[in-house]
Coordinates of C-alpha atoms and ligand atoms in Angstrom, one line a residue:
M113 CA 108.9 67.9 102.8
S114 CA 109.5 67.1 100.2
C115 CA 112.6 68.7 98.2
H116 CA 111.8 67.0 94.8
I117 CA 109.0 69.8 93.1
E118 CA 108.4 69.0 89.3
T119 CA 104.4 69.7 89.1
I120 CA 103.3 72.9 90.6
L121 CA 99.6 73.6 91.0
V122 CA 98.1 77.4 91.0
L123 CA 94.6 79.3 92.7
N124 CA 93.3 82.5 92.4
A125 CA 89.6 82.5 94.0
G126 CA 87.7 84.3 93.4
S127 CA 84.0 85.3 95.4
S128 CA 82.3 83.6 92.7
S129 CA 85.2 81.7 89.8
L130 CA 88.4 79.8 90.3
K131 CA 91.0 80.2 88.3
F132 CA 93.6 77.1 87.7
T133 CA 97.1 76.8 86.5
L134 CA 99.3 73.0 86.7
Y135 CA 102.9 73.4 86.1
K136 CA 105.9 71.4 85.2
I137 CA 108.3 73.8 87.2
S138 CA 111.5 73.0 85.5
G139 CA 111.9 74.3 82.3
E140 CA 107.6 77.0 83.5
Q141 CA 106.0 74.5 81.5
R142 CA 102.6 75.3 81.7
L143 CA 100.7 71.6 81.7
A144 CA 96.6 73.7 81.2
N145 CA 95.2 76.3 82.7
G146 CA 91.2 77.6 83.0
V147 CA 88.6 78.3 85.5
V148 CA 85.9 77.5 87.5
E149 CA 83.2 80.6 86.7
R150 CA 79.6 81.4 88.8
I151 CA 80.5 79.0 91.9
G152 CA 77.0 78.7 94.1
Y153 CA 74.9 79.8 91.5
G154 CA 72.6 77.8 90.1
S155 CA 74.7 76.5 86.9
A156 CA 79.1 77.0 87.2
N157 CA 80.4 77.2 83.9
M158 CA 84.1 75.6 83.9
V159 CA 86.7 76.2 80.4
Y160 CA 89.5 74.3 80.6
R161 CA 92.7 74.9 78.6
R162 CA 95.4 71.7 77.6
G163 CA 99.3 73.0 76.6
D164 CA 98.4 75.3 73.9
E165 CA 95.0 73.6 72.8
P166 CA 92.0 75.4 72.2
K167 CA 89.7 75.9 74.7
S168 CA 87.3 74.3 76.4
E169 CA 83.8 74.9 77.8
T170 CA 81.4 72.7 80.3
P171 CA 78.5 73.7 82.7
V172 CA 79.2 72.0 85.4
I173 CA 77.6 72.5 89.5
A174 CA 80.1 73.7 92.5
R175 CA 78.3 75.1 95.2
N176 CA 81.0 76.0 97.0
H177 CA 85.6 76.6 96.1
S178 CA 85.6 73.1 97.4
D179 CA 83.1 71.8 94.7
A180 CA 85.4 73.4 92.2
I181 CA 88.8 72.3 93.3
Q182 CA 87.2 69.0 92.7
L183 CA 86.1 69.4 89.4
V184 CA 89.9 71.0 89.1
C185 CA 91.6 68.0 89.9
K186 CA 89.0 66.0 88.2
A187 CA 90.2 67.8 84.4
L188 CA 93.6 67.4 85.3
T189 CA 92.8 63.6 85.9
D190 CA 90.8 63.2 83.3
P191 CA 91.9 59.9 81.3
E192 CA 91.9 61.8 78.6
K193 CA 92.0 65.2 78.0
G194 CA 93.7 65.2 81.5
V195 CA 98.1 66.5 81.8
I196 CA 98.6 64.1 85.0
K197 CA 97.7 60.6 86.3
A198 CA 97.2 61.1 89.9
L199 CA 96.6 63.5 92.5
R200 CA 99.7 62.7 94.5
E201 CA 101.5 63.9 91.0
I202 CA 101.4 67.1 92.5
D203 CA 103.9 68.0 94.5
A204 CA 102.6 72.2 95.2
I205 CA 100.4 74.5 95.7
G206 CA 100.6 78.3 94.8
H207 CA 97.2 80.3 96.0
R208 CA 96.7 84.1 94.9
V209 CA 96.1 85.7 98.9
L210 CA 94.9 89.6 98.4
H211 CA 96.2 91.5 101.4
G212 CA 99.6 90.1 102.9
A213 CA 99.2 93.9 105.2
E214 CA 102.5 93.3 107.5
I215 CA 102.7 90.3 107.7
F216 CA 103.4 88.9 105.4
K217 CA 106.1 90.6 103.2
E218 CA 107.1 87.7 101.2
A219 CA 105.5 83.8 99.6
T220 CA 104.7 82.4 103.4
L221 CA 104.1 78.5 104.0
M222 CA 100.6 78.5 105.3
T223 CA 100.7 76.1 108.6
P224 CA 98.0 76.5 111.5
E225 CA 99.7 79.4 112.4
T226 CA 100.0 81.2 109.4
L227 CA 96.5 80.7 108.4
D228 CA 95.2 81.7 111.5
K229 CA 97.2 85.2 110.6
V230 CA 95.9 84.9 107.7
R231 CA 92.2 84.6 108.6
E232 CA 93.4 87.7 111.1
L233 CA 93.6 89.9 107.7
I234 CA 89.7 89.1 106.5
P235 CA 89.1 93.1 107.7
F236 CA 91.5 94.5 104.5
G237 CA 89.9 92.0 102.3
P238 CA 86.6 91.3 103.6
L239 CA 85.3 90.2 99.8
H240 CA 88.5 88.7 98.4
M241 CA 89.9 87.2 101.8
P242 CA 87.5 84.8 103.2
P243 CA 87.5 82.3 99.4
N244 CA 91.0 83.6 99.2
I245 CA 91.1 81.2 102.0
G246 CA 88.7 78.6 101.3
G247 CA 90.7 77.9 98.7
I248 CA 93.1 77.1 101.1
E249 CA 91.2 74.9 103.3
A250 CA 90.1 72.9 100.8
C251 CA 93.2 72.4 99.3
E252 CA 94.5 70.9 103.0
K253 CA 91.3 68.2 102.7
T254 CA 92.2 67.7 99.1
F255 CA 95.5 67.0 99.1
P256 CA 96.5 65.8 102.4
G257 CA 100.4 66.7 103.3
V258 CA 100.9 68.6 99.9
P259 CA 102.1 72.1 100.8
N260 CA 100.3 75.5 100.4
V261 CA 102.3 78.5 99.9
G262 CA 100.5 81.6 100.6
V263 CA 101.1 84.5 98.0
F264 CA 100.3 87.7 99.0
D265 CA 98.5 90.9 95.9
T266 CA 101.1 93.4 98.6
A267 CA 104.1 91.9 99.6
F268 CA 106.2 92.7 96.9
H269 CA 105.1 96.3 98.1
Q270 CA 105.7 96.5 101.1
T271 CA 109.9 97.8 100.1
M272 CA 107.7 101.0 100.5
P273 CA 109.7 103.6 102.5
D274 CA 107.2 104.7 106.0
Y275 CA 107.7 108.1 104.2
A276 CA 105.7 106.6 100.6
S277 CA 103.4 104.3 102.7
H278 CA 102.1 106.9 105.2
Y279 CA 98.7 108.8 105.5
A280 CA 99.6 112.2 106.5
I281 CA 96.7 111.8 109.9
P282 CA 97.9 111.4 113.1
E283 CA 99.3 108.6 113.5
E284 CA 97.4 107.4 115.9
Y285 CA 95.2 105.5 113.2
Y286 CA 97.8 103.5 111.2
H287 CA 97.8 101.5 115.0
K288 CA 95.0 102.0 115.9
Y289 CA 93.5 100.5 112.0
G290 CA 96.5 99.6 110.2
F291 CA 95.5 102.9 107.9
R292 CA 99.1 102.9 106.0
K293 CA 99.4 102.4 101.8
Y294 CA 99.9 98.9 100.7
G295 CA 99.2 98.6 97.2
F296 CA 98.3 95.7 95.0
H297 CA 99.2 93.7 91.7
G298 CA 102.3 93.1 93.2
T299 CA 102.8 89.8 91.7
S300 CA 102.0 91.4 87.9
H301 CA 104.5 95.0 89.4
H302 CA 107.6 91.7 90.7
Y303 CA 106.8 89.5 87.3
I304 CA 107.5 92.7 85.1
T305 CA 110.2 94.1 86.8
V306 CA 111.6 90.1 87.2
A307 CA 111.5 89.9 83.0
T308 CA 112.9 94.3 82.5
A309 CA 115.7 93.5 83.9
R310 CA 116.0 90.2 82.5
Y311 CA 115.3 91.9 78.7
L312 CA 117.6 94.3 79.3
D313 CA 120.6 92.6 81.1
K314 CA 120.8 94.3 84.1
P315 CA 120.4 92.3 87.7
V316 CA 117.5 92.6 89.2
D317 CA 118.7 95.0 92.1
Q318 CA 120.1 97.3 89.6
V319 CA 117.1 98.0 87.5
N320 CA 115.5 101.5 87.5
L321 CA 111.7 101.3 86.4
V322 CA 108.0 102.4 86.2
T323 CA 105.6 99.7 85.6
C324 CA 102.4 100.6 84.9
H325 CA 99.9 97.4 84.9
L326 CA 97.0 99.0 83.5
G327 CA 93.8 96.4 83.2
N328 CA 90.2 97.1 84.4
G329 CA 92.0 97.8 87.9
S330 CA 95.5 100.0 87.0
S331 CA 98.4 101.0 89.2
L332 CA 101.3 102.0 88.5
A333 CA 104.5 101.4 90.7
A334 CA 107.8 103.3 91.4
I335 CA 110.4 101.0 90.9
K336 CA 114.1 101.6 92.5
N337 CA 117.4 99.5 92.9
G338 CA 114.6 96.2 91.4
K339 CA 112.3 97.7 94.9
V340 CA 109.4 98.8 95.0
L341 CA 109.7 102.8 96.2
D342 CA 106.5 104.0 95.2
T343 CA 102.7 103.3 94.4
T344 CA 99.5 104.0 93.4
M345 CA 97.1 102.1 94.5
G346 CA 96.6 102.5 98.7
L347 CA 94.7 100.9 102.3
T348 CA 92.6 99.1 99.0
P349 CA 93.0 99.3 95.5
L350 CA 90.9 101.6 95.1
A351 CA 93.6 104.9 94.9
G352 CA 95.6 106.1 91.9
V353 CA 95.2 105.7 88.3
V354 CA 91.1 105.8 86.4
M355 CA 90.7 102.5 86.6
G356 CA 87.1 100.3 85.2
T357 CA 84.9 101.6 87.3
R358 CA 86.8 102.6 90.4
S359 CA 88.2 106.3 90.5
G360 CA 91.2 106.8 91.9
D361 CA 92.6 109.5 94.2
I362 CA 89.4 112.2 94.9
D363 CA 89.5 114.8 97.5
P364 CA 88.3 112.4 100.1
A365 CA 86.1 116.0 101.0
I366 CA 83.4 114.3 98.6
V367 CA 83.2 111.7 100.7
L368 CA 82.3 113.4 103.9
E369 CA 80.4 115.5 101.9
L370 CA 77.9 112.6 100.2
V371 CA 78.0 111.2 104.2
R372 CA 76.5 114.8 104.9
K373 CA 73.7 114.2 102.5
G374 CA 72.6 110.9 103.0
M375 CA 74.2 108.3 101.4
T376 CA 75.7 105.3 103.3
A377 CA 79.2 104.1 103.5
D378 CA 78.2 101.3 101.0
E379 CA 76.2 103.5 99.1
I380 CA 79.6 105.5 98.6
D381 CA 82.0 102.5 98.8
N382 CA 80.1 101.0 95.5
L383 CA 79.1 104.9 93.7
L384 CA 83.8 104.7 93.9
N385 CA 84.7 101.6 93.3
K386 CA 81.7 100.3 91.0
K387 CA 80.2 103.5 89.3
S388 CA 83.0 105.7 88.7
G389 CA 86.6 106.2 86.5
L390 CA 85.9 104.7 82.3
L391 CA 82.3 103.5 83.3
G392 CA 81.3 107.2 85.1
V393 CA 82.5 109.3 82.9
G394 CA 82.0 107.5 79.7
G395 CA 78.0 107.8 80.4
I396 CA 78.5 104.8 77.6
N397 CA 77.5 102.2 80.6
S398 CA 80.3 100.6 79.5
N399 CA 84.0 100.4 81.6
D400 CA 85.6 98.3 78.3
M401 CA 89.0 100.8 77.0
R402 CA 88.1 99.9 73.6
D403 CA 83.9 101.0 73.7
I404 CA 85.5 103.4 75.5
I405 CA 87.5 104.7 72.6
K406 CA 85.9 103.3 69.5
N407 CA 82.8 106.3 71.5
A408 CA 85.1 108.8 71.7
E409 CA 87.3 108.8 68.2
A410 CA 83.5 108.0 67.0
G411 CA 83.8 111.9 69.1
Y412 CA 81.0 111.4 72.0
H413 CA 81.9 113.8 74.6
G414 CA 81.5 111.6 77.6
A415 CA 84.0 109.0 76.2
Q416 CA 86.8 111.6 75.6
L417 CA 86.4 113.2 78.4
A418 CA 87.0 109.3 80.9
L419 CA 90.2 109.2 78.1
D420 CA 91.6 112.3 78.4
M421 CA 91.2 111.7 82.5
W422 CA 92.9 108.5 82.1
A423 CA 96.0 109.1 80.4
H424 CA 96.4 112.7 82.4
R425 CA 96.4 110.6 85.8
I426 CA 99.4 107.9 84.0
V427 CA 101.0 110.7 82.6
Q428 CA 100.8 112.5 85.8
Y429 CA 102.0 109.8 87.1
I430 CA 105.1 108.9 85.2
G431 CA 106.6 112.0 85.7
A432 CA 106.0 111.5 90.0
Y433 CA 107.5 108.5 89.8
F434 CA 110.4 109.0 86.6
T435 CA 111.4 111.5 89.1
L436 CA 111.3 109.7 92.8
I437 CA 114.0 107.7 91.1
G438 CA 116.1 109.4 89.9
G439 CA 115.3 108.6 86.6
A440 CA 114.3 105.3 85.0
D441 CA 116.0 102.8 83.0
A442 CA 112.3 102.4 81.5
I443 CA 108.9 102.4 81.4
V444 CA 106.4 99.2 81.3
F445 CA 103.2 98.5 80.0
T446 CA 101.4 95.3 80.9
G447 CA 97.6 94.2 81.9
G448 CA 95.4 94.1 78.9
I449 CA 95.4 97.6 77.9
G450 CA 98.5 98.0 78.4
E451 CA 99.2 95.3 76.4
N452 CA 97.1 95.1 74.4
S453 CA 95.5 99.1 73.6
W454 CA 97.3 101.1 70.8
Q455 CA 95.9 103.6 70.9
A456 CA 95.4 103.8 75.0
R457 CA 99.5 103.9 74.9
D458 CA 99.7 106.6 72.4
R459 CA 97.7 108.4 74.8
V460 CA 100.3 109.0 76.8
I461 CA 103.5 107.6 75.8
P462 CA 104.3 110.3 73.0
R463 CA 103.6 112.4 76.0
L464 CA 107.3 111.6 77.8
S465 CA 109.3 113.0 75.1
C466 CA 110.7 115.3 78.0
L467 CA 111.9 112.4 80.1
G468 CA 114.2 110.8 77.1
V469 CA 111.4 108.6 75.6
D470 CA 112.0 108.9 72.1
Y471 CA 108.7 107.0 70.7
D472 CA 107.8 104.4 68.1
A473 CA 104.5 105.5 67.4
E474 CA 104.9 102.7 64.5
A475 CA 107.0 99.9 67.1
N476 CA 103.6 100.7 69.3
Q477 CA 101.1 100.1 66.7
T478 CA 102.1 97.1 65.2
L479 CA 104.1 95.4 68.1
R480 CA 102.8 92.0 70.2
G481 CA 103.9 90.2 73.0
T482 CA 106.7 91.9 74.5
G483 CA 108.9 94.3 72.6
L484 CA 110.0 98.5 72.1
L485 CA 107.8 100.8 71.3
S486 CA 110.6 103.7 72.0
K487 CA 113.2 103.9 69.3
P488 CA 116.9 101.7 69.5
E489 CA 118.5 105.5 70.7
S490 CA 116.2 106.1 73.4
R491 CA 117.9 107.4 76.4
V492 CA 114.7 105.8 78.6
K493 CA 113.1 102.5 76.7
V494 CA 110.1 102.4 77.1
I495 CA 108.5 98.4 76.9
V496 CA 105.6 96.4 76.3
M497 CA 105.3 92.9 78.1
P498 CA 102.3 90.5 79.6
T499 CA 102.3 89.9 82.5
D500 CA 102.2 86.4 84.0
E501 CA 101.0 86.8 87.6
E502 CA 100.6 82.9 88.0
L503 CA 103.8 81.9 86.5
M504 CA 105.1 84.7 89.5
I505 CA 103.3 82.4 92.3
A506 CA 104.5 79.6 90.8
R507 CA 108.1 80.6 91.3
E508 CA 107.6 81.8 94.4
T509 CA 106.0 78.8 96.1
Y510 CA 108.8 76.8 94.1
Q511 CA 111.7 79.1 96.2
V512 CA 109.7 78.7 99.2
V513 CA 109.2 74.4 99.3
T514 CA 112.2 74.2 98.1
K515 CA 114.3 76.4 100.9
G516 CA 117.0 75.2 102.0
C517 CA 116.6 71.4 100.3
Ligands
LIG231 P1 91.2 93.0 84.7 O1 92.3 94.4 86.1 O2 90.0 92.6 85.4 O3 92.7 91.8 84.9 P2 92.4 93.2 82.5 O4 94.1 93.3 82.6 O5 92.1 92.4 81.9 O6 91.5 94.0 83.6 O7 91.9 93.9 81.1 C1 90.7 94.3 80.8 C2 90.9 95.9 80.3 O8 91.9 95.2 79.1 C3 89.2 96.5 79.7 O9 89.7 98.0 79.6 C4 89.9 95.7 77.8 O10 88.8 96.6 77.2 C5 91.1 96.2 77.9 N1 91.8 94.8 76.6 C6 91.3 93.9 76.8 N2 91.8 93.5 75.3 C7 91.4 94.7 75.0 C8 92.4 95.1 73.2 N3 92.6 94.3 72.6 N4 92.1 96.0 72.9 C9 92.2 97.4 73.9 N5 91.8 97.7 75.6 C10 91.8 95.4 75.5

């Protein structure tokens, strides 16, 4: 493998979409990014953006992920809108992979052996893993000889001790089926941990945080000395706080009762993953936090209840994690809601004063990008920070392919 790595392509292949970002890794410059949407449907759509220029949208045909990768290659090398002259300029490719189970504790070079191990993990993510793997296979064909690196959404959480990651059911279910907490959004929690340590001017291995990734899917993590001690998502992303369409934690006996009432596993899956959370409680046919807030402020009971439940569960976990860590340097908000919705944050931060947070309500309303939402003298800091999972994947890819150089 070459030690001269300059240009890294990051791919995130979902069931019907392919997100891409091309980086010049020295200086961490984003050359281009975009997404091919509606892959496998009659008409697909490609969004492309060079650097910070305005994005363009083009109707395209993409029957599968291989087609989508060809479209990405064409856009990146386009004589007018492209950013590289030839595909051989791409030195390495980083792939977001949903699940690494206990096998992949860190980003890993994809070889025939490691890719086979990834294939064995399909039952852990039957919807997401096949497109993730398809993206890697398509790149092996399109970019022969270029290293592919798998960056796993679960990997950063692999430092959880057994007493945090195991469920209190007989251990044979862990051994037989791998039932334990894995956690997700690991790449985002990792990015935020590293960036917050830098922001606080502390070494990463000395930073203690509660990181709150709040988007349509949401999770919190307790970070002790730069490592995950606990996180809210579990065997699957269904557990934890109230999300856009997911219930988060519920009494598992509800599932049993639903089975007894005649619902199938698929129906319950659909109910808890797609019809619950803000969507299910809000009663306004939307899982979008902006709609929930608008309707809650207009006095609509369902939206008010959904918002109150959302905030209650987050405050609950922040308190729990703060205690588990033994006190944190900072509580960090990120993700679509965490970064953008001052109204949603305003339901949470004022309730953290008992932990030593001196809230700056004005900063919470006005601040954009990264900054402090607590007063400068606050014992515990509250920080808002945009996440950047793609950049983290590029960094990890670089580290894997230059190891030993
Ligand atoms: P995903 O989990 O799908 O990646 P995101 O992190 O993109 O989700 O977050 C989506 C959520 O962020 C939606 O609930 C949306 O309402 C919320 N959001 C995005 N922008 C804003 C904004 N400006 N104000 C309030 N909420 C926002």
